[in-house]
């Protein structure tokens, strides 16, 4: 073998391990990328509440018998709700037996136009996290929010201090969900929480530069800038200003600039919400959230749950601002005020109910 040939063969033999190592590295990167892929359609509908029932104390999980009983009761609710309704029963007829429904569902179907159980999809299973049937999302020792600092503003009641259900003074006093601007409850977040009634579904879209969360309720879309920085112009978007970065296979999203209308338990101006999305198997995404507001709570706190694969896709939730019912509600309040004034009673404070 001449000298030139030996050099070629030797170079090839030396290069072979290098090429092989490169292929292994590429394969490893591809595997890591696949395990970090959060794209898809997901749901967080569940029987587990964010805040633990006080009677459970420090218990973070349910027993197998408790899970069986609770999930079995929901299965029976569905059976009752899917029974045919007598078309001749009138506006108030055809209701399910309230004794067989949770109080909030019985109330929801109690008025003309109210939904009965057949139209609701609140979730039919206890939330599992790493297989554990959890009693709450919150991971505080008692599953309750921590005490507020003495100097913190008191937590507002229903309606976030804007008037809520009891005020019909103007459209802005009605809730964002009722006005079809944002999802009911905290579906859009952050933090993102199920509303307990229906449409608790999401689509995650993932690119190199962005992570996009499409919320079915009420067609909200949050765009997380990967590797970005927070805006400094003082603008507070509906879902705050979200930037993200990867820590291994976990996407960490930090949101600030949250508007007052999206306050979480009264906190918004100094609130920072940190969310962590981690693929936890083929059909689950672990979702963890931390709330940090040094003017409201002594230290950060939060909770966790798991998104699970949605069997299907989401379509447009055809809600729209200026809901047809809104003019009717405001018009009805003005009518009641006129009637009260005609009787000498004057208009009630905050609008009629």
Short mmCIF file of C-alpha atoms in Angstrom, two decimals:
data_model
loop_
_atom_site.label_atom_id
_atom_site.label_comp_id
_atom_site.label_asym_id
_atom_site.label_seq_id
_atom_site.Cartn_x
_atom_site.Cartn_y
_atom_site.Cartn_z
CA UNK A 1 0.00 0.00 0.00
CA UNK A 2 1.54 3.28 -1.04
CA UNK A 3 1.87 6.23 1.25
CA UNK A 4 -0.95 8.26 -0.29
CA UNK A 5 -3.39 5.37 0.03
CA UNK A 6 -2.43 4.79 3.66
CA UNK A 7 -3.09 8.46 4.38
CA UNK A 8 -6.53 8.29 2.81
CA UNK A 9 -7.47 5.09 4.67
CA UNK A 10 -6.18 6.46 7.95
CA UNK A 11 -8.09 9.69 7.53
CA UNK A 12 -11.28 7.78 6.78
CA UNK A 13 -10.87 5.56 9.84
CA UNK A 14 -10.29 8.59 12.05
CA UNK A 15 -13.26 10.42 10.59
CA UNK A 16 -15.71 7.54 11.00
CA UNK A 17 -16.11 7.87 14.79
CA UNK A 18 -16.55 11.63 14.39
CA UNK A 19 -19.37 11.18 11.88
CA UNK A 20 -21.00 8.57 14.12
CA UNK A 21 -20.79 10.83 17.16
CA UNK A 22 -22.38 13.63 15.17
CA UNK A 23 -25.26 11.36 14.15
CA UNK A 24 -25.80 10.36 17.77
CA UNK A 25 -25.90 14.02 18.82
CA UNK A 26 -28.45 14.85 16.11
CA UNK A 27 -30.59 11.89 17.15
CA UNK A 28 -30.41 12.96 20.80
CA UNK A 29 -31.46 16.51 19.89
CA UNK A 30 -34.35 15.16 17.83
CA UNK A 31 -35.49 13.00 20.76
CA UNK A 32 -35.30 15.93 23.17
CA UNK A 33 -37.21 18.12 20.73
CA UNK A 34 -39.93 15.48 20.38
CA UNK A 35 -40.33 15.13 24.15
CA UNK A 36 -40.57 18.92 24.46
CA UNK A 37 -43.23 19.23 21.76
CA UNK A 38 -46.30 20.74 23.38
CA UNK A 39 -48.32 21.18 20.18
CA UNK A 40 -51.79 19.72 19.98
CA UNK A 41 -55.32 19.96 21.33
CA UNK A 42 -55.73 19.76 25.09
CA UNK A 43 -58.34 20.07 27.85
CA UNK A 44 -58.27 20.91 31.56
CA UNK A 45 -61.92 20.10 32.35
CA UNK A 46 -62.02 18.34 35.71
CA UNK A 47 -63.96 17.74 38.90
CA UNK A 48 -61.01 18.96 40.97
CA UNK A 49 -61.30 22.62 42.06
CA UNK A 50 -58.43 25.06 42.27
CA UNK A 51 -59.04 25.55 45.99
CA UNK A 52 -59.33 22.48 48.20
CA UNK A 53 -62.59 21.90 50.13
CA UNK A 54 -61.81 23.07 53.67
CA UNK A 55 -63.07 19.82 55.22
CA UNK A 56 -60.18 17.92 53.58
CA UNK A 57 -57.56 19.89 55.48
CA UNK A 58 -54.03 18.89 54.49
CA UNK A 59 -55.13 15.94 52.32
CA UNK A 60 -53.72 16.47 48.84
CA UNK A 61 -55.23 13.32 47.28
CA UNK A 62 -58.51 11.42 47.28
CA UNK A 63 -58.84 7.75 48.20
CA UNK A 64 -59.78 5.25 45.45
CA UNK A 65 -63.25 4.87 46.98
CA UNK A 66 -63.80 8.64 47.02
CA UNK A 67 -62.74 8.89 43.38
CA UNK A 68 -65.09 6.08 42.38
CA UNK A 69 -68.02 7.70 44.19
CA UNK A 70 -67.43 11.19 42.76
CA UNK A 71 -66.85 10.07 39.19
CA UNK A 72 -69.80 7.68 39.40
CA UNK A 73 -72.09 10.52 40.50
CA UNK A 74 -71.07 12.56 37.47
CA UNK A 75 -71.74 9.64 35.14
CA UNK A 76 -75.28 9.50 36.55
CA UNK A 77 -75.66 13.27 36.06
CA UNK A 78 -74.88 12.80 32.39
CA UNK A 79 -77.46 10.02 32.10
CA UNK A 80 -80.10 12.25 33.69
CA UNK A 81 -79.13 15.23 31.55
CA UNK A 82 -79.32 13.30 28.32
CA UNK A 83 -82.87 12.10 28.84
CA UNK A 84 -85.35 13.44 26.22
CA UNK A 85 -87.25 16.60 27.12
CA UNK A 86 -91.01 16.71 26.62
CA UNK A 87 -91.49 19.31 23.84
CA UNK A 88 -94.90 20.23 25.30
CA UNK A 89 -93.63 20.89 28.81
CA UNK A 90 -93.30 24.67 28.36
CA UNK A 91 -90.44 27.00 29.13
CA UNK A 92 -90.18 25.86 32.74
CA UNK A 93 -90.71 22.17 32.07
CA UNK A 94 -88.45 19.30 31.25
CA UNK A 95 -85.93 19.98 33.99
CA UNK A 96 -83.89 17.29 35.65
CA UNK A 97 -84.53 16.51 39.28
CA UNK A 98 -82.50 19.20 41.15
CA UNK A 99 -81.72 16.62 43.84
CA UNK A 100 -79.69 14.71 41.28
CA UNK A 101 -77.65 17.73 40.18
CA UNK A 102 -74.91 19.79 41.71
CA UNK A 103 -76.38 23.09 43.02
CA UNK A 104 -74.56 25.23 40.47
CA UNK A 105 -75.97 23.18 37.58
CA UNK A 106 -79.48 23.23 38.98
CA UNK A 107 -79.23 27.03 39.20
CA UNK A 108 -77.84 27.32 35.66
CA UNK A 109 -80.89 25.59 34.21
CA UNK A 110 -83.40 27.26 36.48
CA UNK A 111 -84.31 30.24 34.32
CA UNK A 112 -85.74 30.54 30.84
CA UNK A 113 -82.84 30.03 28.45
CA UNK A 114 -80.71 28.40 31.13
CA UNK A 115 -78.61 25.36 30.24
CA UNK A 116 -79.56 21.97 31.56
CA UNK A 117 -76.97 19.26 32.23
CA UNK A 118 -77.09 17.99 28.68
CA UNK A 119 -75.45 21.21 27.44
CA UNK A 120 -72.68 21.25 30.02
CA UNK A 121 -69.24 19.65 29.86
CA UNK A 122 -67.49 20.48 33.13
CA UNK A 123 -65.29 17.40 33.21
CA UNK A 124 -66.06 13.93 34.48
CA UNK A 125 -62.88 12.89 36.26
CA UNK A 126 -60.75 13.88 39.22
CA UNK A 127 -57.53 15.59 38.13
CA UNK A 128 -54.53 13.28 38.19
CA UNK A 129 -51.01 14.70 38.52
CA UNK A 130 -48.35 12.03 37.98
CA UNK A 131 -51.20 9.58 38.51
CA UNK A 132 -52.28 11.02 41.89
CA UNK A 133 -55.99 12.00 42.21
CA UNK A 134 -55.63 15.54 43.56
CA UNK A 135 -58.05 17.35 45.86
CA UNK A 136 -57.01 20.79 44.55
CA UNK A 137 -54.78 22.56 42.06
CA UNK A 138 -53.21 24.68 44.77
CA UNK A 139 -50.11 23.11 46.28
CA UNK A 140 -50.10 25.14 49.48
CA UNK A 141 -50.17 22.94 52.63
CA UNK A 142 -53.94 23.30 53.09
CA UNK A 143 -54.84 23.84 49.44
CA UNK A 144 -55.97 27.38 50.25
CA UNK A 145 -54.62 30.77 49.16
CA UNK A 146 -52.15 32.17 51.71
CA UNK A 147 -53.05 35.08 53.97
CA UNK A 148 -52.84 38.51 52.42
CA UNK A 149 -50.40 41.05 53.77
CA UNK A 150 -51.95 43.53 56.23
CA UNK A 151 -51.25 46.43 53.85
CA UNK A 152 -52.73 44.64 50.84
CA UNK A 153 -56.07 45.75 49.45
CA UNK A 154 -58.92 43.40 50.38
CA UNK A 155 -59.85 40.81 47.81
CA UNK A 156 -62.84 42.06 45.78
CA UNK A 157 -66.04 40.08 45.65
CA UNK A 158 -67.77 38.63 42.62
CA UNK A 159 -67.35 40.81 39.56
CA UNK A 160 -63.91 42.06 40.60
CA UNK A 161 -65.30 45.24 42.12
CA UNK A 162 -66.79 46.40 38.80
CA UNK A 163 -70.39 45.85 39.81
CA UNK A 164 -70.79 42.29 38.60
CA UNK A 165 -74.17 40.61 38.60
CA UNK A 166 -75.81 43.29 40.71
CA UNK A 167 -75.00 46.36 38.62
CA UNK A 168 -76.65 47.37 35.36
CA UNK A 169 -75.46 50.98 35.24
CA UNK A 170 -73.53 50.57 31.99
CA UNK A 171 -72.05 47.87 29.74
CA UNK A 172 -68.59 48.22 31.28
CA UNK A 173 -69.96 47.04 34.63
CA UNK A 174 -70.85 43.67 33.19
CA UNK A 175 -68.25 40.90 33.22
CA UNK A 176 -65.77 40.41 30.36
CA UNK A 177 -67.17 36.95 29.72
CA UNK A 178 -70.75 38.19 29.54
CA UNK A 179 -69.63 40.83 27.04
CA UNK A 180 -67.83 38.13 25.00
CA UNK A 181 -64.46 39.85 25.36
CA UNK A 182 -62.62 37.22 27.41
CA UNK A 183 -63.30 33.69 28.56
CA UNK A 184 -65.59 32.99 31.49
CA UNK A 185 -63.71 32.53 34.74
CA UNK A 186 -59.96 32.32 34.09
CA UNK A 187 -59.87 30.09 31.01
CA UNK A 188 -57.46 32.42 29.22
CA UNK A 189 -55.43 33.36 32.30
CA UNK A 190 -52.76 33.47 33.29
CA UNK A 191 -53.04 31.36 35.29
CA UNK A 192 -55.28 29.25 33.05
CA UNK A 193 -58.08 27.57 35.02
CA UNK A 194 -61.18 25.63 33.96
CA UNK A 195 -64.53 27.41 34.35
CA UNK A 196 -66.46 24.43 35.72
CA UNK A 197 -69.15 24.48 33.04
CA UNK A 198 -67.99 23.88 29.46
CA UNK A 199 -65.53 24.57 26.61
CA UNK A 200 -62.39 24.09 28.69
CA UNK A 201 -60.31 23.29 25.64
CA UNK A 202 -57.11 24.64 24.09
CA UNK A 203 -54.79 24.36 21.14
CA UNK A 204 -51.03 24.80 21.62
CA UNK A 205 -49.00 25.87 18.58
CA UNK A 206 -45.22 25.79 18.90
CA UNK A 207 -42.57 27.39 16.69
CA UNK A 208 -38.94 28.37 17.18
CA UNK A 209 -39.85 31.95 18.08
CA UNK A 210 -43.34 31.69 19.59
CA UNK A 211 -45.66 29.55 21.67
CA UNK A 212 -49.31 30.24 20.88
CA UNK A 213 -52.22 29.28 23.13
CA UNK A 214 -55.64 29.34 21.50
CA UNK A 215 -58.39 29.29 24.11
CA UNK A 216 -61.73 27.92 22.96
CA UNK A 217 -63.59 30.08 25.50
CA UNK A 218 -64.10 32.81 24.18
CA UNK A 219 -61.79 32.51 21.12
CA UNK A 220 -58.83 34.18 22.90
CA UNK A 221 -55.27 33.73 21.61
CA UNK A 222 -52.17 34.38 23.71
CA UNK A 223 -48.80 34.68 21.94
CA UNK A 224 -45.72 33.95 24.04
CA UNK A 225 -42.49 35.39 22.62
CA UNK A 226 -39.67 32.89 23.05
CA UNK A 227 -36.51 34.61 24.21
CA UNK A 228 -38.18 38.02 24.22
CA UNK A 229 -38.19 40.79 26.80
CA UNK A 230 -41.13 42.44 28.51
CA UNK A 231 -42.62 45.57 27.01
CA UNK A 232 -41.87 48.83 28.80
CA UNK A 233 -44.52 51.09 27.28
CA UNK A 234 -47.01 50.59 30.11
CA UNK A 235 -49.57 48.87 27.89
CA UNK A 236 -51.40 46.01 29.62
CA UNK A 237 -52.84 43.52 27.07
CA UNK A 238 -55.91 41.50 28.05
CA UNK A 239 -53.78 38.44 28.93
CA UNK A 240 -50.74 40.38 30.06
CA UNK A 241 -47.33 40.39 28.39
CA UNK A 242 -45.85 36.88 28.11
CA UNK A 243 -42.25 35.91 27.31
CA UNK A 244 -40.82 32.42 27.48
CA UNK A 245 -37.63 30.39 27.53
CA UNK A 246 -36.74 26.72 27.63
CA UNK A 247 -35.24 24.97 30.64
CA UNK A 248 -34.48 21.53 29.25
CA UNK A 249 -37.81 20.07 28.16
CA UNK A 250 -39.85 22.62 30.13
CA UNK A 251 -41.19 25.82 28.62
CA UNK A 252 -41.14 28.57 31.24
CA UNK A 253 -43.49 31.50 30.59
CA UNK A 254 -43.34 34.72 32.60
CA UNK A 255 -46.26 37.15 32.36
CA UNK A 256 -46.41 40.72 33.68
CA UNK A 257 -48.38 43.84 32.65
CA UNK A 258 -51.67 42.17 33.62
CA UNK A 259 -54.68 44.54 33.38
CA UNK A 260 -56.98 45.32 36.30
CA UNK A 261 -59.89 43.57 34.56
CA UNK A 262 -57.90 40.32 34.69
CA UNK A 263 -56.85 40.59 38.33
CA UNK A 264 -56.25 37.31 40.15
CA UNK A 265 -57.79 37.47 43.63
CA UNK A 266 -57.40 41.25 43.51
CA UNK A 267 -53.74 41.20 42.44
CA UNK A 268 -52.74 42.68 39.08
CA UNK A 269 -50.58 45.81 39.16
CA UNK A 270 -47.51 44.09 40.61
CA UNK A 271 -48.45 40.53 39.76
CA UNK A 272 -46.03 38.24 37.96
CA UNK A 273 -47.30 34.82 36.89
CA UNK A 274 -44.75 32.14 36.01
CA UNK A 275 -46.07 29.10 34.15
CA UNK A 276 -44.19 25.89 33.41
CA UNK A 277 -45.29 23.52 30.62
CA UNK A 278 -43.69 20.05 30.61
CA UNK A 279 -44.70 17.12 28.42
CA UNK A 280 -45.57 14.33 30.87
CA UNK A 281 -46.00 11.34 28.63
CA UNK A 282 -47.76 10.93 25.31
CA UNK A 283 -51.13 12.34 26.32
CA UNK A 284 -50.38 14.75 29.19
CA UNK A 285 -48.81 18.17 29.75
CA UNK A 286 -47.89 19.12 33.30
CA UNK A 287 -48.92 22.73 33.96
CA UNK A 288 -47.49 24.53 37.00
CA UNK A 289 -48.10 28.15 37.93
CA UNK A 290 -46.55 30.48 40.49
CA UNK A 291 -48.05 33.79 41.63
CA UNK A 292 -45.69 36.47 42.84
CA UNK A 293 -46.89 39.85 44.14
CA UNK A 294 -44.81 41.19 47.06
CA UNK A 295 -47.46 43.83 47.75
CA UNK A 296 -50.19 41.21 48.30
CA UNK A 297 -48.56 38.00 49.61
CA UNK A 298 -45.47 37.38 51.74
CA UNK A 299 -43.98 34.90 49.28
CA UNK A 300 -44.74 33.27 45.91
CA UNK A 301 -47.24 30.41 45.83
CA UNK A 302 -49.28 28.51 43.26
CA UNK A 303 -50.55 25.21 41.97
CA UNK A 304 -50.40 22.55 39.29
CA UNK A 305 -52.53 20.23 37.20
CA UNK A 306 -52.19 18.29 33.94
CA UNK A 307 -53.71 19.05 30.56
CA UNK A 308 -54.86 15.87 28.84
CA UNK A 309 -55.31 15.10 25.16
CA UNK A 310 -58.57 16.35 23.69
CA UNK A 311 -60.36 13.73 21.61
CA UNK A 312 -61.00 16.05 18.68
CA UNK A 313 -60.25 19.65 17.71
CA UNK A 314 -61.65 23.03 18.70
CA UNK A 315 -63.71 25.30 16.48
CA UNK A 316 -64.76 28.91 16.79
CA UNK A 317 -66.75 29.73 19.88
CA UNK A 318 -69.19 32.11 18.22
CA UNK A 319 -69.47 34.67 20.99
CA UNK A 320 -69.27 38.34 20.09
CA UNK A 321 -68.91 41.64 21.90
CA UNK A 322 -72.24 43.42 22.19
CA UNK A 323 -74.08 40.21 23.01
CA UNK A 324 -77.76 40.44 22.04
CA UNK A 325 -78.81 40.01 25.66
CA UNK A 326 -76.85 43.03 26.88
CA UNK A 327 -79.13 45.76 25.46
CA UNK A 328 -82.09 43.84 26.84
CA UNK A 329 -80.62 43.67 30.34
CA UNK A 330 -79.69 47.35 30.38
CA UNK A 331 -83.04 48.32 28.86
CA UNK A 332 -84.86 46.26 31.47
CA UNK A 333 -82.95 48.03 34.24
CA UNK A 334 -83.89 51.44 32.84
CA UNK A 335 -87.54 50.34 32.72
CA UNK A 336 -87.43 49.24 36.34
CA UNK A 337 -85.86 52.55 37.35
CA UNK A 338 -88.62 54.48 35.60
CA UNK A 339 -91.29 52.40 37.28
CA UNK A 340 -89.65 52.90 40.68
CA UNK A 341 -89.39 56.66 40.07
CA UNK A 342 -93.06 56.82 39.03
CA UNK A 343 -94.02 55.23 42.34
CA UNK A 344 -91.86 57.76 44.19
CA UNK A 345 -89.28 55.21 45.21
CA UNK A 346 -86.44 56.50 43.02
CA UNK A 347 -83.82 54.34 41.32
CA UNK A 348 -81.97 51.81 43.40
CA UNK A 349 -78.29 52.41 44.02
CA UNK A 350 -76.04 50.70 41.46
CA UNK A 351 -78.89 49.91 39.09
CA UNK A 352 -81.79 47.51 39.34
CA UNK A 353 -81.26 43.80 39.75
#
